[in-house]
PDB file of C-alpha atoms in Angstrom:
ATOM      1  CA  MET Y1006     114.537  81.553   9.567  1.00  0.00           C
ATOM      2  CA  SER Y1007     115.072  85.158  10.640  1.00  0.00           C
ATOM      3  CA  TYR Y1008     113.818  86.991  13.702  1.00  0.00           C
ATOM      4  CA  ASP Y1009     111.324  88.982  11.629  1.00  0.00           C
ATOM      5  CA  ASP Y1010     109.771  85.708  10.419  1.00  0.00           C
ATOM      6  CA  LEU Y1011     108.810  84.630  13.936  1.00  0.00           C
ATOM      7  CA  ASP Y1012     105.213  85.124  15.029  1.00  0.00           C
ATOM      8  CA  LEU Y1013     105.735  85.981  18.682  1.00  0.00           C
ATOM      9  CA  LYS Y1014     103.391  86.920  21.491  1.00  0.00           C
ATOM     10  CA  LYS Y1015     103.525  90.625  22.246  1.00  0.00           C
ATOM     11  CA  PRO Y1016     102.943  91.270  25.949  1.00  0.00           C
ATOM     12  CA  ILE Y1017     101.300  94.567  26.876  1.00  0.00           C
ATOM     13  CA  GLU Y1018     101.719  95.827  30.423  1.00  0.00           C
ATOM     14  CA  ALA Y1019      99.187  97.849  32.417  1.00  0.00           C
ATOM     15  CA  ASP Y1020      99.014 101.619  31.962  1.00  0.00           C
ATOM     16  CA  ASP Y1021     100.253 102.186  35.507  1.00  0.00           C
ATOM     17  CA  TYR Y1022     103.259  99.815  35.355  1.00  0.00           C
ATOM     18  CA  GLU Y1023     105.832 102.623  35.541  1.00  0.00           C
ATOM     19  CA  GLU Y1024     104.033 104.138  38.521  1.00  0.00           C
ATOM     20  CA  CYS Y1025     104.010 100.741  40.255  1.00  0.00           C
ATOM     21  CA  SER Y1026     107.670 100.184  39.469  1.00  0.00           C
ATOM     22  CA  ASN Y1027     108.623 103.547  40.968  1.00  0.00           C
ATOM     23  CA  PHE Y1028     106.494 102.805  44.024  1.00  0.00           C
ATOM     24  CA  ILE Y1029     108.232  99.449  44.582  1.00  0.00           C
ATOM     25  CA  ILE Y1030     111.758 100.798  44.108  1.00  0.00           C
ATOM     26  CA  ASN Y1031     111.114 103.747  46.431  1.00  0.00           C
ATOM     27  CA  SER Y1032     109.582 101.468  49.077  1.00  0.00           C
ATOM     28  CA  ILE Y1033     112.520  99.040  48.983  1.00  0.00           C
ATOM     29  CA  ASP Y1034     114.995 101.933  49.105  1.00  0.00           C
ATOM     30  CA  ASN Y1035     113.253 103.413  52.149  1.00  0.00           C
ATOM     31  CA  ILE Y1036     113.073 100.073  53.977  1.00  0.00           C
ATOM     32  CA  MET Y1037     116.779  99.407  53.398  1.00  0.00           C
ATOM     33  CA  GLN Y1038     117.698 102.945  54.401  1.00  0.00           C
ATOM     34  CA  ASP Y1039     115.673 102.664  57.618  1.00  0.00           C
ATOM     35  CA  ALA Y1040     117.582  99.503  58.567  1.00  0.00           C
ATOM     36  CA  MET Y1041     120.923 101.206  58.018  1.00  0.00           C
ATOM     37  CA  ASP Y1042     119.940 104.426  59.783  1.00  0.00           C
ATOM     38  CA  ASN Y1043     118.704 102.470  62.819  1.00  0.00           C
ATOM     39  CA  GLY Y1044     121.896 100.437  63.195  1.00  0.00           C
ATOM     40  CA  LYS Y1045     120.369  97.178  61.956  1.00  0.00           C
ATOM     41  CA  ASN Y1046     122.957  96.749  59.231  1.00  0.00           C
ATOM     42  CA  LYS Y1047     125.336  94.349  60.996  1.00  0.00           C
ATOM     43  CA  ILE Y1048     125.477  90.554  60.870  1.00  0.00           C
ATOM     44  CA  ILE Y1049     127.488  88.945  63.702  1.00  0.00           C
ATOM     45  CA  ILE Y1050     129.192  85.676  62.771  1.00  0.00           C
ATOM     46  CA  ASN Y1051     130.557  83.715  65.739  1.00  0.00           C
ATOM     47  CA  THR Y1052     133.063  80.938  65.129  1.00  0.00           C
ATOM     48  CA  ASN Y1053     135.575  79.003  67.209  1.00  0.00           C
ATOM     49  CA  LEU Y1054     138.382  80.077  64.907  1.00  0.00           C
ATOM     50  CA  LYS Y1055     140.990  81.962  66.892  1.00  0.00           C
ATOM     51  CA  LEU Y1056     141.915  84.060  63.887  1.00  0.00           C
ATOM     52  CA  GLY Y1057     138.326  84.709  62.880  1.00  0.00           C
ATOM     53  CA  ILE Y1058     136.786  84.503  59.410  1.00  0.00           C
ATOM     54  CA  PRO Y1059     139.309  84.044  56.570  1.00  0.00           C
ATOM     55  CA  MET Y1060     138.966  87.484  55.031  1.00  0.00           C
ATOM     56  CA  GLU Y1061     140.432  86.553  51.661  1.00  0.00           C
ATOM     57  CA  ASN Y1062     137.532  84.135  51.000  1.00  0.00           C
ATOM     58  CA  VAL Y1063     134.708  85.869  52.822  1.00  0.00           C
ATOM     59  CA  ASN Y1064     132.999  86.825  49.542  1.00  0.00           C
ATOM     60  CA  LYS Y1065     132.281  83.114  48.962  1.00  0.00           C
ATOM     61  CA  ILE Y1066     130.000  82.931  52.000  1.00  0.00           C
ATOM     62  CA  ALA Y1067     128.597  86.468  51.966  1.00  0.00           C
ATOM     63  CA  GLY Y1068     125.693  85.802  49.581  1.00  0.00           C
ATOM     64  CA  PRO Y1069     123.541  83.594  51.851  1.00  0.00           C
ATOM     65  CA  PHE Y1070     124.146  85.867  54.867  1.00  0.00           C
ATOM     66  CA  ILE Y1071     123.175  89.014  52.966  1.00  0.00           C
ATOM     67  CA  GLU Y1072     120.071  87.333  51.501  1.00  0.00           C
ATOM     68  CA  ALA Y1073     118.994  86.206  54.989  1.00  0.00           C
ATOM     69  CA  TRP Y1074     119.614  89.703  56.377  1.00  0.00           C
ATOM     70  CA  ALA Y1075     117.527  91.356  53.661  1.00  0.00           C
ATOM     71  CA  PHE Y1076     114.698  88.873  54.195  1.00  0.00           C
ATOM     72  CA  GLU Y1077     114.654  89.611  57.956  1.00  0.00           C
ATOM     73  CA  VAL Y1078     114.651  93.363  57.331  1.00  0.00           C
ATOM     74  CA  PHE Y1079     111.527  93.019  55.190  1.00  0.00           C
ATOM     75  CA  VAL Y1080     109.865  90.697  57.715  1.00  0.00           C
ATOM     76  CA  GLU Y1081     110.501  93.178  60.532  1.00  0.00           C
ATOM     77  CA  HIS Y1082     108.731  95.898  58.572  1.00  0.00           C
ATOM     78  CA  LEU Y1083     105.870  93.523  57.800  1.00  0.00           C
ATOM     79  CA  GLU Y1084     105.428  92.819  61.528  1.00  0.00           C
ATOM     80  CA  ASP Y1085     105.753  96.490  62.502  1.00  0.00           C
ATOM     81  CA  LYS Y1086     102.363  97.818  63.640  1.00  0.00           C
ATOM     82  CA  ASN Y1087     103.351 101.198  62.222  1.00  0.00           C
ATOM     83  CA  ASN Y1088     104.184  99.688  58.836  1.00  0.00           C
ATOM     84  CA  GLN Y1089     104.342 102.868  56.760  1.00  0.00           C
ATOM     85  CA  TYR Y1090     105.274 101.279  53.452  1.00  0.00           C
ATOM     86  CA  GLN Y1091     102.080  99.217  53.022  1.00  0.00           C
ATOM     87  CA  LEU Y1092     104.037  95.958  52.960  1.00  0.00           C
ATOM     88  CA  ILE Y1093     101.456  93.168  53.316  1.00  0.00           C
ATOM     89  CA  ASN Y1094     103.362  89.953  52.597  1.00  0.00           C
ATOM     90  CA  VAL Y1095     106.942  88.661  52.534  1.00  0.00           C
ATOM     91  CA  GLU Y1096     108.021  85.247  51.264  1.00  0.00           C
ATOM     92  CA  ALA Y1097     111.414  83.649  50.752  1.00  0.00           C
ATOM     93  CA  GLY Y1098     111.952  82.450  47.209  1.00  0.00           C
ATOM     94  CA  GLU Y1099     112.098  78.687  46.904  1.00  0.00           C
ATOM     95  CA  ARG Y1100     115.294  76.995  45.809  1.00  0.00           C
ATOM     96  CA  LEU Y1101     116.010  77.631  42.117  1.00  0.00           C
ATOM     97  CA  ASN Y1102     113.450  80.432  42.105  1.00  0.00           C
ATOM     98  CA  MET Y1103     114.584  83.505  40.172  1.00  0.00           C
ATOM     99  CA  ALA Y1104     113.790  85.645  43.219  1.00  0.00           C
ATOM    100  CA  ASP Y1105     115.325  85.416  46.685  1.00  0.00           C
ATOM    101  CA  VAL Y1106     112.492  87.405  48.274  1.00  0.00           C
ATOM    102  CA  ILE Y1107     108.924  87.976  47.091  1.00  0.00           C
ATOM    103  CA  LEU Y1108     107.274  91.153  48.375  1.00  0.00           C
ATOM    104  CA  GLN Y1109     103.674  92.260  48.152  1.00  0.00           C
ATOM    105  CA  PHE Y1110     102.609  95.838  48.769  1.00  0.00           C
ATOM    106  CA  LYS Y1111      99.151  97.317  49.163  1.00  0.00           C
ATOM    107  CA  LYS Y1112      98.323  99.791  46.400  1.00  0.00           C
ATOM    108  CA  THR Y1113      95.024 100.716  44.839  1.00  0.00           C
ATOM    109  CA  ARG Y1114      94.951 100.034  41.094  1.00  0.00           C
ATOM    110  CA  LYS Y1115      92.257  99.794  38.440  1.00  0.00           C
ATOM    111  CA  ARG Y1116      92.002  96.009  38.579  1.00  0.00           C
ATOM    112  CA  SER Y1117      93.764  95.061  41.820  1.00  0.00           C
ATOM    113  CA  SER Y1118      94.697  96.339  45.252  1.00  0.00           C
ATOM    114  CA  SER Y1119      98.291  95.109  45.478  1.00  0.00           C
ATOM    115  CA  ILE Y1120     101.627  94.868  43.682  1.00  0.00           C
ATOM    116  CA  THR Y1121     104.018  91.916  43.801  1.00  0.00           C
ATOM    117  CA  ALA Y1122     107.761  92.365  43.384  1.00  0.00           C
ATOM    118  CA  TYR Y1123     110.252  89.560  42.816  1.00  0.00           C
ATOM    119  CA  VAL Y1124     113.576  90.570  44.359  1.00  0.00           C
ATOM    120  CA  ASP Y1125     116.954  89.103  43.447  1.00  0.00           C
ATOM    121  CA  VAL Y1126     119.486  89.972  46.184  1.00  0.00           C
ATOM    122  CA  LYS Y1127     123.089  90.367  45.039  1.00  0.00           C
ATOM    123  CA  ALA Y1128     125.923  90.708  47.575  1.00  0.00           C
ATOM    124  CA  THR Y1129     129.087  92.595  46.661  1.00  0.00           C
ATOM    125  CA  SER Y1130     132.139  93.303  48.791  1.00  0.00           C
ATOM    126  CA  LYS Y1131     133.310  96.870  49.263  1.00  0.00           C
ATOM    127  CA  ASP Y1132     136.823  95.646  50.055  1.00  0.00           C
ATOM    128  CA  ILE Y1133     137.316  93.277  47.110  1.00  0.00           C
ATOM    129  CA  GLU Y1134     137.877  94.886  43.723  1.00  0.00           C
ATOM    130  CA  ASN Y1135     135.347  93.834  41.054  1.00  0.00           C
ATOM    131  CA  SER Y1136     133.365  91.786  43.597  1.00  0.00           C
ATOM    132  CA  GLY Y1137     130.050  90.786  42.026  1.00  0.00           C
ATOM    133  CA  LYS Y1138     130.708  93.132  39.124  1.00  0.00           C
ATOM    134  CA  SER Y1139     128.993  91.069  36.398  1.00  0.00           C
ATOM    135  CA  PRO Y1140     126.644  88.636  38.129  1.00  0.00           C
ATOM    136  CA  ASN Y1141     124.369  86.134  36.454  1.00  0.00           C
ATOM    137  CA  ILE Y1142     120.749  87.219  36.940  1.00  0.00           C
ATOM    138  CA  THR Y1143     118.776  84.322  35.477  1.00  0.00           C
ATOM    139  CA  SER Y1144     118.424  82.267  32.329  1.00  0.00           C
ATOM    140  CA  PHE Y1145     117.224  83.859  29.105  1.00  0.00           C
ATOM    141  CA  VAL Y1146     114.273  81.483  28.710  1.00  0.00           C
ATOM    142  CA  ARG Y1147     113.068  81.821  32.316  1.00  0.00           C
ATOM    143  CA  ILE Y1148     113.055  85.601  32.420  1.00  0.00           C
ATOM    144  CA  ARG Y1149     111.577  86.018  28.949  1.00  0.00           C
ATOM    145  CA  SER Y1150     108.877  83.461  29.749  1.00  0.00           C
ATOM    146  CA  ALA Y1151     108.039  85.331  32.954  1.00  0.00           C
ATOM    147  CA  TYR Y1152     107.383  88.566  31.041  1.00  0.00           C
ATOM    148  CA  ILE Y1153     105.325  86.752  28.419  1.00  0.00           C
ATOM    149  CA  THR Y1154     103.201  85.017  31.073  1.00  0.00           C
ATOM    150  CA  ASP Y1155     102.770  88.230  33.081  1.00  0.00           C
ATOM    151  CA  PRO Y1156     103.434  91.489  31.187  1.00  0.00           C
ATOM    152  CA  ASP Y1157     103.387  93.298  34.560  1.00  0.00           C
ATOM    153  CA  TYR Y1158     106.092  91.026  36.013  1.00  0.00           C
ATOM    154  CA  LEU Y1159     108.201  93.231  38.267  1.00  0.00           C
ATOM    155  CA  PHE Y1160     111.706  91.861  38.769  1.00  0.00           C
ATOM    156  CA  VAL Y1161     113.921  93.901  41.079  1.00  0.00           C
ATOM    157  CA  ILE Y1162     117.664  93.565  41.503  1.00  0.00           C
ATOM    158  CA  LEU Y1163     118.735  94.588  45.000  1.00  0.00           C
ATOM    159  CA  SER Y1164     122.499  95.055  45.057  1.00  0.00           C
ATOM    160  CA  ILE Y1165     123.835  95.167  48.630  1.00  0.00           C
ATOM    161  CA  LYS Y1166     127.406  96.211  49.286  1.00  0.00           C
ATOM    162  CA  HIS Y1167     129.110  95.032  52.495  1.00  0.00           C
ATOM    163  CA  ARG Y1168     132.404  95.011  54.322  1.00  0.00           C
ATOM    164  CA  VAL Y1169     133.653  92.432  56.818  1.00  0.00           C
ATOM    165  CA  PHE Y1170     135.918  92.880  59.829  1.00  0.00           C
ATOM    166  CA  SER Y1171     136.806  90.889  62.939  1.00  0.00           C
ATOM    167  CA  THR Y1172     136.651  91.882  66.587  1.00  0.00           C
ATOM    168  CA  LYS Y1173     137.596  90.013  69.772  1.00  0.00           C
ATOM    169  CA  HIS Y1174     134.914  89.003  72.287  1.00  0.00           C
ATOM    170  CA  ASP Y1175     135.641  90.589  75.690  1.00  0.00           C
ATOM    171  CA  VAL Y1176     134.909  87.406  77.685  1.00  0.00           C
ATOM    172  CA  THR Y1177     135.822  84.445  75.481  1.00  0.00           C
ATOM    173  CA  GLU Y1178     138.579  86.306  73.636  1.00  0.00           C
ATOM    174  CA  MET Y1179     137.434  84.529  70.485  1.00  0.00           C
ATOM    175  CA  MET Y1180     137.278  86.430  67.238  1.00  0.00           C
ATOM    176  CA  MET Y1181     133.833  87.463  65.972  1.00  0.00           C
ATOM    177  CA  GLY Y1182     133.192  88.293  62.362  1.00  0.00           C
ATOM    178  CA  VAL Y1183     131.045  91.325  61.586  1.00  0.00           C
ATOM    179  CA  MET Y1184     129.448  91.657  58.158  1.00  0.00           C
ATOM    180  CA  GLU Y1185     128.292  95.245  57.804  1.00  0.00           C
ATOM    181  CA  VAL Y1186     125.976  96.513  55.067  1.00  0.00           C
ATOM    182  CA  VAL Y1187     127.381  99.822  53.854  1.00  0.00           C
ATOM    183  CA  ASP Y1188     125.429 100.591  50.690  1.00  0.00           C
ATOM    184  CA  PHE Y1189     122.655  99.315  48.437  1.00  0.00           C
ATOM    185  CA  LYS Y1190     120.907  99.979  45.145  1.00  0.00           C
ATOM    186  CA  ALA Y1191     117.557  98.678  43.893  1.00  0.00           C
ATOM    187  CA  TYR Y1192     116.394  98.825  40.288  1.00  0.00           C
ATOM    188  CA  ASP Y1193     113.827  97.322  37.955  1.00  0.00           C
ATOM    189  CA  LEU Y1194     115.533  94.894  35.553  1.00  0.00           C
ATOM    190  CA  LYS Y1195     113.207  95.920  32.710  1.00  0.00           C
ATOM    191  CA  TYR Y1196     114.417  99.511  32.945  1.00  0.00           C
ATOM    192  CA  LEU Y1197     118.168  98.853  32.741  1.00  0.00           C
ATOM    193  CA  SER Y1198     119.841 100.464  29.756  1.00  0.00           C
ATOM    194  CA  ASP Y1199     120.812  98.457  26.693  1.00  0.00           C
ATOM    195  CA  ALA Y1200     124.514  98.798  27.565  1.00  0.00           C
ATOM    196  CA  ASP Y1201     124.008  97.419  31.086  1.00  0.00           C
ATOM    197  CA  ILE Y1202     122.465  94.109  30.007  1.00  0.00           C
ATOM    198  CA  SER Y1203     124.568  91.335  28.505  1.00  0.00           C
ATOM    199  CA  TYR Y1204     123.921  87.766  27.411  1.00  0.00           C
ATOM    200  CA  ASN Y1205     126.284  84.866  28.195  1.00  0.00           C
ATOM    201  CA  PRO Y1206     125.524  81.869  25.950  1.00  0.00           C
ATOM    202  CA  ALA Y1207     127.835  79.504  27.835  1.00  0.00           C
ATOM    203  CA  LEU Y1208     125.331  78.119  30.358  1.00  0.00           C
ATOM    204  CA  GLY Y1209     122.152  76.230  29.416  1.00  0.00           C
ATOM    205  CA  THR Y1210     119.834  78.490  27.436  1.00  0.00           C
ATOM    206  CA  GLY Y1211     122.119  81.439  28.170  1.00  0.00           C
ATOM    207  CA  GLN Y1212     122.373  83.724  31.185  1.00  0.00           C
ATOM    208  CA  ILE Y1213     121.259  87.340  31.421  1.00  0.00           C
ATOM    209  CA  GLN Y1214     123.951  89.380  33.194  1.00  0.00           C
ATOM    210  CA  VAL Y1215     124.445  92.952  34.382  1.00  0.00           C
ATOM    211  CA  ARG Y1216     127.751  94.280  33.054  1.00  0.00           C
ATOM    212  CA  ASP Y1217     128.615  96.317  36.158  1.00  0.00           C
ATOM    213  CA  ILE Y1218     126.120  96.015  38.988  1.00  0.00           C
ATOM    214  CA  HIS Y1219     127.665  99.015  40.781  1.00  0.00           C
ATOM    215  CA  TYR Y1220     127.044 101.460  37.946  1.00  0.00           C
ATOM    216  CA  VAL Y1221     123.834 101.237  35.930  1.00  0.00           C
ATOM    217  CA  SER Y1222     121.719 103.607  33.869  1.00  0.00           C
ATOM    218  CA  ILE Y1223     117.936 103.622  33.629  1.00  0.00           C
ATOM    219  CA  GLN Y1224     116.067 103.497  30.336  1.00  0.00           C
ATOM    220  CA  LYS Y1225     112.272 103.302  30.465  1.00  0.00           C
ATOM    221  CA  ARG Y1226     110.745 100.792  28.029  1.00  0.00           C
ATOM    222  CA  SER Y1227     107.683  98.606  27.556  1.00  0.00           C
ATOM    223  CA  THR Y1228     107.594  94.872  28.269  1.00  0.00           C
ATOM    224  CA  TRP Y1229     107.549  94.074  24.549  1.00  0.00           C
ATOM    225  CA  GLU Y1230     110.538  96.363  23.970  1.00  0.00           C
ATOM    226  CA  PHE Y1231     112.364  94.578  26.767  1.00  0.00           C
ATOM    227  CA  CYS Y1232     111.613  91.153  25.267  1.00  0.00           C
ATOM    228  CA  LYS Y1233     112.935  92.345  21.915  1.00  0.00           C
ATOM    229  CA  LEU Y1234     116.074  93.620  23.656  1.00  0.00           C
ATOM    230  CA  LEU Y1235     116.632  90.196  25.230  1.00  0.00           C
ATOM    231  CA  ASP Y1236     116.125  88.598  21.805  1.00  0.00           C
ATOM    232  CA  LYS Y1237     118.645  90.988  20.271  1.00  0.00           C
ATOM    233  CA  LYS Y1238     121.232  90.034  22.903  1.00  0.00           C
ATOM    234  CA  CYS Y1239     120.589  86.348  22.264  1.00  0.00           C
ATOM    235  CA  ILE Y1240     120.910  86.686  18.490  1.00  0.00           C
ATOM    236  CA  ALA Y1241     124.109  88.707  18.788  1.00  0.00           C
ATOM    237  CA  SER Y1242     125.785  86.035  20.928  1.00  0.00           C
ATOM    238  CA  LYS Y1243     128.409  83.690  19.520  1.00  0.00           C
ATOM    239  CA  LYS Y1244     125.845  80.903  19.403  1.00  0.00           C
ATOM    240  CA  GLY Y1245     123.427  83.010  17.447  1.00  0.00           C
ATOM    241  CA  MET Y1246     122.411  83.141  13.816  1.00  0.00           C
ATOM    242  CA  SER Y1247     125.212  80.884  12.565  1.00  0.00           C
ATOM    243  CA  ASN Y1248     123.541  77.672  13.733  1.00  0.00           C
ATOM    244  CA  GLY Y1249     120.002  78.863  14.374  1.00  0.00           C
ATOM    245  CA  LEU Y1250     120.247  78.098  18.076  1.00  0.00           C
ATOM    246  CA  SER Y1251     119.150  81.572  19.094  1.00  0.00           C
ATOM    247  CA  MET Y1252     116.073  81.318  16.863  1.00  0.00           C
ATOM    248  CA  GLN Y1253     115.139  78.056  18.577  1.00  0.00           C
ATOM    249  CA  ARG Y1254     115.594  79.622  22.014  1.00  0.00           C
ATOM    250  CA  ILE Y1255     113.457  82.629  21.163  1.00  0.00           C
ATOM    251  CA  LYS Y1256     110.800  80.580  19.407  1.00  0.00           C
ATOM    252  CA  ALA Y1257     110.479  77.871  22.086  1.00  0.00           C
ATOM    253  CA  GLY Y1258     107.402  78.521  24.176  1.00  0.00           C
ATOM    254  CA  PHE Y1259     106.702  82.001  22.802  1.00  0.00           C
ATOM    255  CA  ASP Y1260     104.663  81.266  19.661  1.00  0.00           C
ATOM    256  CA  LYS Y1261     100.993  82.251  19.483  1.00  0.00           C
TER     257      LYS Y1261
END
C-alpha cells in the first residue's frame, strides 16, 4: 500500500481561517505584552531552603509555574471590565489535553460569533543553553485527528522564555526564588514551515516536535496541506514505509 492509494478525508477550513488565526495570535501577543509592560511578569517562589531554589535544576519545575502564570494572565484580562481584546472565556486544559489553556474570543463571522484557540504553553530558560529547544508538541494521531474533526482547529504554541534568580527576604532572611518572564512568542502550529516541524517515531504513535522553538518561520497553508505535511513526516521516519507502520497510522481513523 502506498500513500497515494489511501482514500483519506480532505478537511476544508473556512474562508476566514487565516484572518481568525491572525486575530488570535495578535490578541495573545498583546495580552502577554500588557502583562510584561505592567510588571506582572514575576512569579515569587518562597521556600524554607536557606540557599534558595537549586538553580541548576530549576528548568525541571519551571513548566507548571509558567503554565499557571499564563493561565492567570488570561483570567485577569477576562475579568477586566475594560477587556479590550474581546476575550469571553478561559479554561484550563484537562490533564492529558493537548492544550494547557483554552481561549475563546468574540468575533463576528459568517456562521458564528466567536473563535476558540487551544494554547500549548512551553517554558524555556533564558539562562540554560538549548532549554526547551525541540519540545514534543503532541502525538501524530491526536493532532491529525483534531484537524480532520474540525478543519478550523486553531492550535497555538505559546513559547515563554524566563530567567530565575534568588533574593533574600528582609525580615526572615530566607531566600526567595523569582521566576521572571522575559520574552514570549505565539504562533499557529498549522503555519509553521516545513523545516520547523519534525516527527519522532520513538513514542507511541509518534510525536510532532518543533525543531527549534526559539527560531521559527511562518508558511501559510491549508488544513489539508498541513495534514499531508504531517503524513510526509510520518512516512519519512525510520518506522515508515519499510514495515507499513506509517501507512497504518495515517489510515487509522481517517478513512471516508
